[in-house]
Coordinates of C-alpha atoms and ligand atoms in Angstrom, one line a residue:
X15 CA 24.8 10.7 -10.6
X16 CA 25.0 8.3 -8.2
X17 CA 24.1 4.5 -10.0
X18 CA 22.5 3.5 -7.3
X19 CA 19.8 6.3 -7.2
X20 CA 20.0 5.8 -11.6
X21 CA 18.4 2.2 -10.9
X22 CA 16.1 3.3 -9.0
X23 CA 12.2 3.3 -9.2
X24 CA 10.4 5.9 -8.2
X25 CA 9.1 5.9 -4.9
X26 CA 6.5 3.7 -4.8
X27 CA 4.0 6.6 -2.9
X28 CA 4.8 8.8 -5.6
X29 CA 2.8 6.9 -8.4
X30 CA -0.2 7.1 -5.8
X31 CA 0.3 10.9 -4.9
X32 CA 0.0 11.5 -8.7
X33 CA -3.3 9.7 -9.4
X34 CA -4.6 11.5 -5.7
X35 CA -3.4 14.7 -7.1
X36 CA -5.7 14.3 -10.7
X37 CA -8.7 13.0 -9.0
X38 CA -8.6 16.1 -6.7
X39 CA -8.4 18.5 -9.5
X40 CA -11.5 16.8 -10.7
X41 CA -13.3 17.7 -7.7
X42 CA -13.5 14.1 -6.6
X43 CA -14.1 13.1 -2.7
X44 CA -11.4 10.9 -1.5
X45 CA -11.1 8.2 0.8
X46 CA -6.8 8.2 1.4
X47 CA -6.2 5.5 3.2
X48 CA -2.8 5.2 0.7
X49 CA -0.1 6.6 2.7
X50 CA 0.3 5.7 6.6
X51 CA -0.1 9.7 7.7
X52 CA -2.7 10.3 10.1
X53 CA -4.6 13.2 10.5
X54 CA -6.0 13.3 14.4
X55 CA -4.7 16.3 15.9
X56 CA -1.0 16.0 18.1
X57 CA -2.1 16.4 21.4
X58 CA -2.2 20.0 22.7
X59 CA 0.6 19.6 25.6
X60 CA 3.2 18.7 22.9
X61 CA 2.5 21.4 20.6
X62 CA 2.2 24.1 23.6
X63 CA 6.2 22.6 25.1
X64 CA 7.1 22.7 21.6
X65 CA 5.9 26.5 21.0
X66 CA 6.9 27.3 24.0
X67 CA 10.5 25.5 23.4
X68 CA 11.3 27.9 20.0
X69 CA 13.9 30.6 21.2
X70 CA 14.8 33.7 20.2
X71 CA 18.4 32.2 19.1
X72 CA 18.2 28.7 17.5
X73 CA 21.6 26.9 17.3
X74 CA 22.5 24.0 16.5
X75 CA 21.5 20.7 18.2
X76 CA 23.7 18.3 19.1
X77 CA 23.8 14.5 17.5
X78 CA 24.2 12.9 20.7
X79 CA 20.7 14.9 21.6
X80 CA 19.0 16.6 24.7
X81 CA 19.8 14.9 28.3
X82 CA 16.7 15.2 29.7
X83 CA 15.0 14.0 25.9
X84 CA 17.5 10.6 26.4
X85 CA 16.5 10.4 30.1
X86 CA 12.2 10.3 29.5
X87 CA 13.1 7.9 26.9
X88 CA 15.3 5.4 29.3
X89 CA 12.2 5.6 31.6
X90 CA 9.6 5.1 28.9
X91 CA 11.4 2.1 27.9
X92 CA 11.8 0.8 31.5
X93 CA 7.9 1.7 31.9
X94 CA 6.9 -0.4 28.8
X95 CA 9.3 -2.8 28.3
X96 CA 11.1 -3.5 31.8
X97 CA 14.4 -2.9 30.2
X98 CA 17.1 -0.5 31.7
X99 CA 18.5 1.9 29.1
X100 CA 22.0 3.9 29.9
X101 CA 20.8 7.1 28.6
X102 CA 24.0 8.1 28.1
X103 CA 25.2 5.5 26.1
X104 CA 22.4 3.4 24.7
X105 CA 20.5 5.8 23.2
X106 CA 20.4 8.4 20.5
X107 CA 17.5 10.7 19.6
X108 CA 16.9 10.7 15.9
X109 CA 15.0 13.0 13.3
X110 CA 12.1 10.5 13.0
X111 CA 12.9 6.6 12.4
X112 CA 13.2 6.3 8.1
X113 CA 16.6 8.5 8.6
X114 CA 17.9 6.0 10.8
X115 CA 17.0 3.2 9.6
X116 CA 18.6 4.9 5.7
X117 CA 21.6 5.7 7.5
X118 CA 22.4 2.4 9.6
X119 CA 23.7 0.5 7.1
X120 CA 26.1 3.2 5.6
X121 CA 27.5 3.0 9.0
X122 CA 27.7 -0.8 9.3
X123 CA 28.3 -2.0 6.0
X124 CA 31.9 -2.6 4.5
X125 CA 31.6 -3.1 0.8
X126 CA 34.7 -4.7 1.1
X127 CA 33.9 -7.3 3.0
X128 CA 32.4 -10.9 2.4
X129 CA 30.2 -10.6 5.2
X130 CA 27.6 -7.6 3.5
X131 CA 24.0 -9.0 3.0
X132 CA 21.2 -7.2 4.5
X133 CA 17.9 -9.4 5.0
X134 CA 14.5 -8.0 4.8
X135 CA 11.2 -9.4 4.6
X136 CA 9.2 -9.1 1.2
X137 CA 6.3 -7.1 1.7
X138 CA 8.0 -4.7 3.6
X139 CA 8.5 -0.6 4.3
X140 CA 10.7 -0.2 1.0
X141 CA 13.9 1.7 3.2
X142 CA 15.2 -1.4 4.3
X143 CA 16.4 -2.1 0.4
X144 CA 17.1 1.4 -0.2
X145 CA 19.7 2.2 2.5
X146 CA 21.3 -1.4 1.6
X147 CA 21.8 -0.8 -1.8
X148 CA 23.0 3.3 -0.9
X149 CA 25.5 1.4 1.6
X150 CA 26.6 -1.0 -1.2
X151 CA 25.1 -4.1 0.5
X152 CA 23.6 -7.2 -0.5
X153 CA 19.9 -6.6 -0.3
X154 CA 18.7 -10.0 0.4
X155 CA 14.9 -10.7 0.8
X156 CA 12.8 -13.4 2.4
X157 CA 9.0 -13.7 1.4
X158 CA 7.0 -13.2 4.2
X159 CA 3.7 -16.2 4.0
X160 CA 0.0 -15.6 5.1
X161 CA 0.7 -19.2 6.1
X162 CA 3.8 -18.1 8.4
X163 CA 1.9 -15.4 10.1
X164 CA 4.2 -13.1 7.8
X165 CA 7.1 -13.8 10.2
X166 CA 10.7 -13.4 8.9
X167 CA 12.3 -17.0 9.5
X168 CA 16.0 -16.6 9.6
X169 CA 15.6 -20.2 10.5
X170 CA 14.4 -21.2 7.0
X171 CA 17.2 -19.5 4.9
X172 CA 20.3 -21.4 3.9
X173 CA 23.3 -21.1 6.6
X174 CA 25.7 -19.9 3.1
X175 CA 23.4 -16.7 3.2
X176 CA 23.5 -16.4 7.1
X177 CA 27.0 -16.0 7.1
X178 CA 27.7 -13.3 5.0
X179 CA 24.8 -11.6 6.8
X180 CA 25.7 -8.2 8.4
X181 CA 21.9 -6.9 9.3
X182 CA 18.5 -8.3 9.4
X183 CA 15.6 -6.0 9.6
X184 CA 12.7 -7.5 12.0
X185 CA 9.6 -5.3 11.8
X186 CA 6.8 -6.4 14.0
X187 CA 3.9 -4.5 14.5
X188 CA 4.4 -5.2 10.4
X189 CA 3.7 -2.3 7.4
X190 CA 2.2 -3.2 5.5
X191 CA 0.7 -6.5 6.8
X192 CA -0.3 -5.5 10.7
X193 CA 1.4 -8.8 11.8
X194 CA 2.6 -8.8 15.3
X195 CA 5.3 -11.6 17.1
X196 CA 5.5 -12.8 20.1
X197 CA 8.8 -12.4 22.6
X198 CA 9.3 -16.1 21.7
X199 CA 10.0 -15.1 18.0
X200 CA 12.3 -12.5 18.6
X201 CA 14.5 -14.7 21.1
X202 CA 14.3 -17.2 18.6
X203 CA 16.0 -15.0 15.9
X204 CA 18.2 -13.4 18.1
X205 CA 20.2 -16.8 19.2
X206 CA 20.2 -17.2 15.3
X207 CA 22.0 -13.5 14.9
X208 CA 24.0 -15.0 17.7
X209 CA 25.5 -17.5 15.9
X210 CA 26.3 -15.8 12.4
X211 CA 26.9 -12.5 13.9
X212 CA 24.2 -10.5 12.9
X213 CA 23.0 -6.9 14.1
X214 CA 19.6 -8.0 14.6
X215 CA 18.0 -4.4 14.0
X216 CA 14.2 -4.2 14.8
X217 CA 12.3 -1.3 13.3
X218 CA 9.6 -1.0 16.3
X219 CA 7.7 2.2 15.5
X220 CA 4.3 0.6 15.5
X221 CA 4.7 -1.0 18.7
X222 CA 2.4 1.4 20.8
X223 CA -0.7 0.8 18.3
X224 CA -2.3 -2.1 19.4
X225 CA -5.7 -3.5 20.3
X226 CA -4.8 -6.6 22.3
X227 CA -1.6 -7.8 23.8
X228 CA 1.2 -5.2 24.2
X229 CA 3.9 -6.3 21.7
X230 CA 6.9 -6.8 22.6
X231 CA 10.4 -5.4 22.1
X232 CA 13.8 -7.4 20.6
X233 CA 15.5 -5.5 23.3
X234 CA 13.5 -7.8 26.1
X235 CA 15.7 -10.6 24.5
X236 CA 18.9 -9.4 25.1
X237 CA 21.0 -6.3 23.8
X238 CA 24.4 -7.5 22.3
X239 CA 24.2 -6.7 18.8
X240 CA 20.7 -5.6 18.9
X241 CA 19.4 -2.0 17.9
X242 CA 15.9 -0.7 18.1
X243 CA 14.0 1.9 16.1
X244 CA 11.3 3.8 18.0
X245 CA 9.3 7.1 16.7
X246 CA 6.7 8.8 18.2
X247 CA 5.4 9.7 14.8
X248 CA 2.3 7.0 14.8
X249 CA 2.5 6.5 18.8
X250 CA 2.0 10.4 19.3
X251 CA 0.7 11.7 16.2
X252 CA 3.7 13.4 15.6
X253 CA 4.8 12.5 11.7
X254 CA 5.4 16.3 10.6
X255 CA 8.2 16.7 13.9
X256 CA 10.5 13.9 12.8
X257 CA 11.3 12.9 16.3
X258 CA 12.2 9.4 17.2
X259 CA 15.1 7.1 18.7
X260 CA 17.9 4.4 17.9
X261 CA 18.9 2.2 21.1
X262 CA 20.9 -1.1 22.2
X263 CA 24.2 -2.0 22.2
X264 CA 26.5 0.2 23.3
X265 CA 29.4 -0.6 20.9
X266 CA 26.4 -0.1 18.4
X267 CA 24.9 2.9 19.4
X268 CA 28.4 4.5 19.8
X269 CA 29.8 3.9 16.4
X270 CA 26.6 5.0 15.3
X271 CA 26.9 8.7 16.9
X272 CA 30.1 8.8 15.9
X273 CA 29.0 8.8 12.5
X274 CA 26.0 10.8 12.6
X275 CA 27.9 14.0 12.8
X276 CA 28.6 14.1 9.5
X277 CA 24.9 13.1 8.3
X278 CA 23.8 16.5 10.3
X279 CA 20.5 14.5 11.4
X280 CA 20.3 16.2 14.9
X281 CA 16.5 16.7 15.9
X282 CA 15.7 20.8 16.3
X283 CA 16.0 21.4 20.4
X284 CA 12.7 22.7 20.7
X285 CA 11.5 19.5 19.1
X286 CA 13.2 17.6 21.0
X287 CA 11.4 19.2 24.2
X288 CA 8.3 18.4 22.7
X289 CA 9.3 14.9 22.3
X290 CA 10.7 15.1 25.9
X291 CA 6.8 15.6 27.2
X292 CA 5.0 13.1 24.8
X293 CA 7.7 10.1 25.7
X294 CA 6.4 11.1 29.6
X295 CA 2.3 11.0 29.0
X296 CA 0.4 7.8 28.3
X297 CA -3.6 9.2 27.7
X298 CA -3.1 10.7 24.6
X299 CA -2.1 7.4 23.4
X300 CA -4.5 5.7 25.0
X301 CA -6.9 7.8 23.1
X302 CA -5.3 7.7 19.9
X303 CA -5.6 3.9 20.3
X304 CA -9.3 3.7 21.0
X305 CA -9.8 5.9 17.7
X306 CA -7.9 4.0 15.7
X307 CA -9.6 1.0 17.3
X308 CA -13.4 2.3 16.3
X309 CA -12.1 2.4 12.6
X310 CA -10.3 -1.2 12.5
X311 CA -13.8 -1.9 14.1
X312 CA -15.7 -0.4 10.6
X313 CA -13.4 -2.1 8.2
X314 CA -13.3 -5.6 9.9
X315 CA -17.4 -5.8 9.9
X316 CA -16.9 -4.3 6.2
X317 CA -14.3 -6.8 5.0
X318 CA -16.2 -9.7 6.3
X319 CA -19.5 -8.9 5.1
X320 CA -17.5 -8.5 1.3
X321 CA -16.3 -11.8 2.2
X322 CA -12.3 -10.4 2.1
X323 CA -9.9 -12.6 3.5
X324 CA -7.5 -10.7 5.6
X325 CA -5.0 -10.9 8.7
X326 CA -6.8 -10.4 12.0
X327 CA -4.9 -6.6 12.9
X328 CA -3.8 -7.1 16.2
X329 CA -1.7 -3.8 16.7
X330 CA -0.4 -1.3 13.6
X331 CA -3.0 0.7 11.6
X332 CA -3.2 -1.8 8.7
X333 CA -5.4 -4.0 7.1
X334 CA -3.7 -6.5 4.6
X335 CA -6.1 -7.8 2.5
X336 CA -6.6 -10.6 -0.4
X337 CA -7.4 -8.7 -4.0
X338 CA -10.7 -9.9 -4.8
X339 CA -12.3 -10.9 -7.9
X340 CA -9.0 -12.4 -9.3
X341 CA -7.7 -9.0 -10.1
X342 CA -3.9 -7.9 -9.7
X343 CA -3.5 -5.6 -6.6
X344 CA -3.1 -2.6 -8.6
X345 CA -6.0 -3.2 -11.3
X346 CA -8.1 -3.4 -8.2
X347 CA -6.4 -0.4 -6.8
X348 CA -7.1 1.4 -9.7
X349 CA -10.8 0.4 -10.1
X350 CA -11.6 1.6 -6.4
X351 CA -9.4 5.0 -7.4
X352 CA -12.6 5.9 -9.8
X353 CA -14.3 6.0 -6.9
X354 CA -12.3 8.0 -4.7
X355 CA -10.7 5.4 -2.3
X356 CA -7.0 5.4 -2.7
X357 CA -5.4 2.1 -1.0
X358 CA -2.0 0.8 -1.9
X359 CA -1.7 -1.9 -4.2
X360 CA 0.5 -5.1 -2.3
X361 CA 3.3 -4.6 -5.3
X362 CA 4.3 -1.6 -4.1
X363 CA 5.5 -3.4 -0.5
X364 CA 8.1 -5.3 -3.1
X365 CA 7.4 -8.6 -4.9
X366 CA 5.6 -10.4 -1.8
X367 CA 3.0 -8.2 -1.8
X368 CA 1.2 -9.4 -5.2
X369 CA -2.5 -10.6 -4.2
X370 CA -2.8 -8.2 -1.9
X371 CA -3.7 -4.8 -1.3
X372 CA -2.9 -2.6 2.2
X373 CA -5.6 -0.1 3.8
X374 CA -4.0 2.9 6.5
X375 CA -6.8 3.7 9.1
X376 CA -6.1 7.4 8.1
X377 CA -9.6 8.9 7.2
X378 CA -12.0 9.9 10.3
X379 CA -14.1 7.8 11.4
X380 CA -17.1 9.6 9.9
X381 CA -15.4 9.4 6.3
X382 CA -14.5 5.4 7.4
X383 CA -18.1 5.3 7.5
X384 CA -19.0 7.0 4.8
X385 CA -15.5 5.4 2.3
X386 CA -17.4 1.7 3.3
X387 CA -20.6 2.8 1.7
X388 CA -18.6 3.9 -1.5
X389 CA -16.6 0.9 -1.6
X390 CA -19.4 -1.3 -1.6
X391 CA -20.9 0.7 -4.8
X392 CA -17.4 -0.1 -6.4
X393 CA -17.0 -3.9 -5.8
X394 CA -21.0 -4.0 -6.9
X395 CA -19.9 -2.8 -10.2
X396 CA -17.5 -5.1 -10.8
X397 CA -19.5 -8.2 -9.5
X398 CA -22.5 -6.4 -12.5
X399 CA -19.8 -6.0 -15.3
X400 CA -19.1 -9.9 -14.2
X401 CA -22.4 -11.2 -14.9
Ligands
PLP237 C1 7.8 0.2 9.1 C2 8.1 1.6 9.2 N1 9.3 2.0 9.7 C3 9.6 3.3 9.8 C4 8.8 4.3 9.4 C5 9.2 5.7 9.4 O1 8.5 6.5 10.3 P1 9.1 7.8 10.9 O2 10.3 8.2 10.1 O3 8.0 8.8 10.7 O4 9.5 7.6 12.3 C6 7.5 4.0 8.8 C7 6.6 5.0 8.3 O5 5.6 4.8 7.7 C8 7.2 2.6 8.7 O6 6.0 2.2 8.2

């Protein structure tokens, strides 16, 4: 077996999905707002052009992807973003965004070299590590600070470390925090990446969640050497299709399809049609945001009136939130667990994440309602056993 995989932990969900799967069997209501897998309906256009998409002969789909699927994403991108996309060259569709963010540093590391670290922030979505270490990089982590707005400063790490730097992950709207970075940030890192020769890779799949300002893309900054990872499985609703994109630099991008033939990670055509028609509409994201917006609305009334501390969620469906009562993240995790309410304790996000614990607005907004009532019963007990 592979050492690498040996080594490994389980997945940090998994240890979750167990405890879900033995309060089910008991009957128990629960309140998941563990994993980030919404449940609101895709809209009906997408799954009618997919349906409609399935042929009687299905063969197989091409890495390099659908022309007019590259084409609605160039003019999404212009739409949003203002930035022109070649959609022949700076673009490739991909199976959802975890693939390609696994695979990108199999393609761009050389275990050879001196120059193989891969920085990541600490909390952060755990495939940044795992596709370093699968690519025999140096996974290298900087602990993201309440106090720093849980931005990734490549600025504060030592210039030794910077230049054996191949990749840095950015990943702003952040999982698990929710925090968000201005344009300013991201053209701040990139004239560091600059310098040291980094691929400054930003993972940007919560970008089209947000409540205030429309966040911004690295790709606004510049594209040499940058890469972007888009999805339209929390912008669309669309988790269960695997359907995102990889774009930037065109030495980057076509390297990268070059490679991806042999990972066979080309999306299903008629998924890819379906993906062709949500990339062109804006209402049913509009409408997925003011849902998601009504339950960030429950939970931020609910937190304060607990007296939480948490980060003010800007965009993402996240809430980061100090572990009360001087517990660890998971005791607490565990405690609210008896009750039916699954969240995900900080420590699973990597060592950063200690003191904290992450909520996905994933429930309905009735059972929002309804998990708030429950949760205050469950932080009563505690304060009782306490006195
Ligand atoms: C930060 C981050 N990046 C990437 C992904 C992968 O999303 P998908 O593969 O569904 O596009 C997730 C999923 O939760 C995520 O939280």
């Amino acid at each position: 077996m592979n050492s690498v995989l040996r080594n490994m932990k389980p997945y940090p969900m998994d240890e979750l999905v167990k405890a879900k799967e033995l309060l089910k069997k008991d009957g128990k209501k629960i309140y998941d707002f563990g994993t980030g897998d919404p449940k609101e309906p895709t809209a009906p256009f997408i799954r009618e052009a997919v349906k409609t998409a399935i042929p009687e002969v299905s063969q197989y789909p091409t890495v390099k992807g659908r022309k007019d699927l590259r084409e609605a994403i160039s003019s999404w991108f212009k739409r949003r973003f203002d930035v022109e996309l070649d959609s022949e060259k700076e673009i490739i569709p991909s199976a959802g965004s975890k693939e390609a963010i696994f695979h990108f540093p199999l393609v761009f590391i050389d275990a050879d070299s001196d120059k193989k670290r891969v920085i990541f922030g600490t909390p952060a979505y755990p495939v940044y590590e795992r596709g370093t270490l699968f690519a025999q990089g140096i996974p290298t982590s900087y602990t993201l600070k309440y106090e720093e707005g849980f931005l990734l400063r490549l600025d504060k790490m030592p210039e030794e470390i910077l230049k054996e730097t191949k990749i840095v992950w950015l990943n702003y709207p952040h999982n698990p925090t929710g925090a968000t970075a201005p344009l300013s940030y991201f053209e701040d890192m990139y004239q560091i990446c600059r310098e040291y020769d980094i691929i400054m890779c930003s993972d940007e799949c919560y970008t089209e969640i947000y409540f205030e300002e429309k966040p911004p893309s690295a790709l606004q900054v510049g594209k040499e050497n940058v890469v972007v990872f888009h999805s339209l499985s929390k912008r669309s609703g669309m988790t269960g299709y695997r359907s995102g994109f990889v774009a930037g630099d065109s030495r980057i991008i076509q390297e990268y399809l070059r490679f991806r033939s042999s990972f066979g990670v080309g999306s299903p055509d008629f998924i890819q049609v379906g993906a062709r028609e949500a990339w062109k509409d804006e209402s049913h994201v509009e409408e997925r945001r003011l849902i998601f917006r009504k339950k960030k609305e429950i939970f931020e009334k609910f937190f304060k009136e607990e007296g939480f501390e948490f980060l003010d969620v800007k965009a993402s469906f996240y809430f980061w939130v100090k572990v009360p009562f001087g517990l660890t993240s998971k005791d607490y995790a565990f405690h609210l667990l008896k009750y039916g309410i699954v969240v995900s304790p900080g420590e699973f996000f990597g060592s950063g994440g200690e003191g904290f614990f992450r909520i996905a607005l994933v429930p309905s907004v009735d059972e929002c309602e309804e998990a708030v009532s429950v949760w205050r019963e469950a932080n009563r007990e505690i304060a009782r056993r306490r006195s």
